[in-house]
Steps between C-alpha positions, in 0.01 A plus 500: 500500500263753350212621715160373395209740537200371691158537339418779741824683425433467128152643540638787706754570227224493235292738709794738530557491125135587442516769769232338718523645846448232765266617776293334772127440461447713810706807415538530123304763311212389280719565195786290641266215591348504152847497342606198705187306406551589134860375523374176658243460222783539248706232676770743612450446874315266734289691751548225759869595515401833654145472637349237727165383633384726780646821355242777542445820306265793556300567184271801457168416336304777335132552579262241358156628393176312550444244226450125473398312700327778696481856370466629856839354591808718467849498647709794609860544393706301749829328574512120517777262605581264212690186592705271275437130549490155337730517195369290212158431651295616200538450128513820296323550167843457336519147636780589741473483877470827690805646672292586808142527616430855623227518763346766719600438861164644612175604336404830345356755741150457360285187481350354185249244373558220252172578324244760603214272386586214739540260210779376280426190299807567286749434779822704511532511122174694468519686829483883502775503764730331249425777250579755773834332584612509138382853424432734792755355742761450229463861389558617859853356492759772420546525123873430525444177696193377311698329219696282744181304577441217255190307400486164676260205517254440782251217549159501666162328478258578218218610728320222687668228293824317570677584175816706539512806277829670413511879500777736386544774756734788573363514855276254681381386841642184654302176501413301811754226425773756428447642848433184704651215300167315490134569428240528774229697319621519138458217249793263538503393136492859374798587723712201403745710297554750782756460777573679825744788497793470737405844634169366634654195667574747782154533652551860614546602134138401435383785723456825311401838635271779386610832648708320761234254620486133400204437273341250262645507147378357171632205300411424139361151576124440495350298781437157351142438386383862523487789255490794743764418763873563471770367729685736730750508786383605845658760725669215689637341181249216462310381192142625459250622239261792459232626263647668194354837595663515844768765542831339583871584471674509163861392449582434133831348394706498182812340352831629367 
């Protein structure tokens, strides 16, 4: 009887024919990682055959100058630990599901505000921090790796109202429901299309550090009924909220 190739074996053969070097998320060079993602985008390989949730990679971010939402805020060049998690959790602009969510294990070394004016009636969609995520932060990603991150759809309240607004982001902050699985301070109706990531079902993963110490970190959700409070996660991993001009930890995420 002739041998029948498994789907994984067939993909491996296709990768070999296209000279795609298979490397781990942790140890591959930026060029090798980018080549594997490009091969996956072309349907030649499935990243889940080689990478898995929990895989961690050190990524060097270039310096980020002061800009929106606070010109006095800047970030030094630094290394961050980027973790793969939750395959298929978000829908990409192409209509396909993402291969993986890529999140920062901890926050940047410097704090940041959501809005320096302590107001944001436009919700996440009109928030200066969203602009920063999709411009300043995105540009700090190494040029070779930047193309692996795809636009995806996020949902959040339209300011003080309960309507859910869709945004197309390359990088974003998590919502309250995505972290906790329910809403305590955010508008329940506005978060109805969001769901908890498997990563955050482990409570210790909700604790993020700034320079080695557990600290509050921002979410994209507005506190329900207010136009100047955003939701955040406390240093102990609980749900809370703060004024938009408070300086808290920043941990954007993207999708590949």
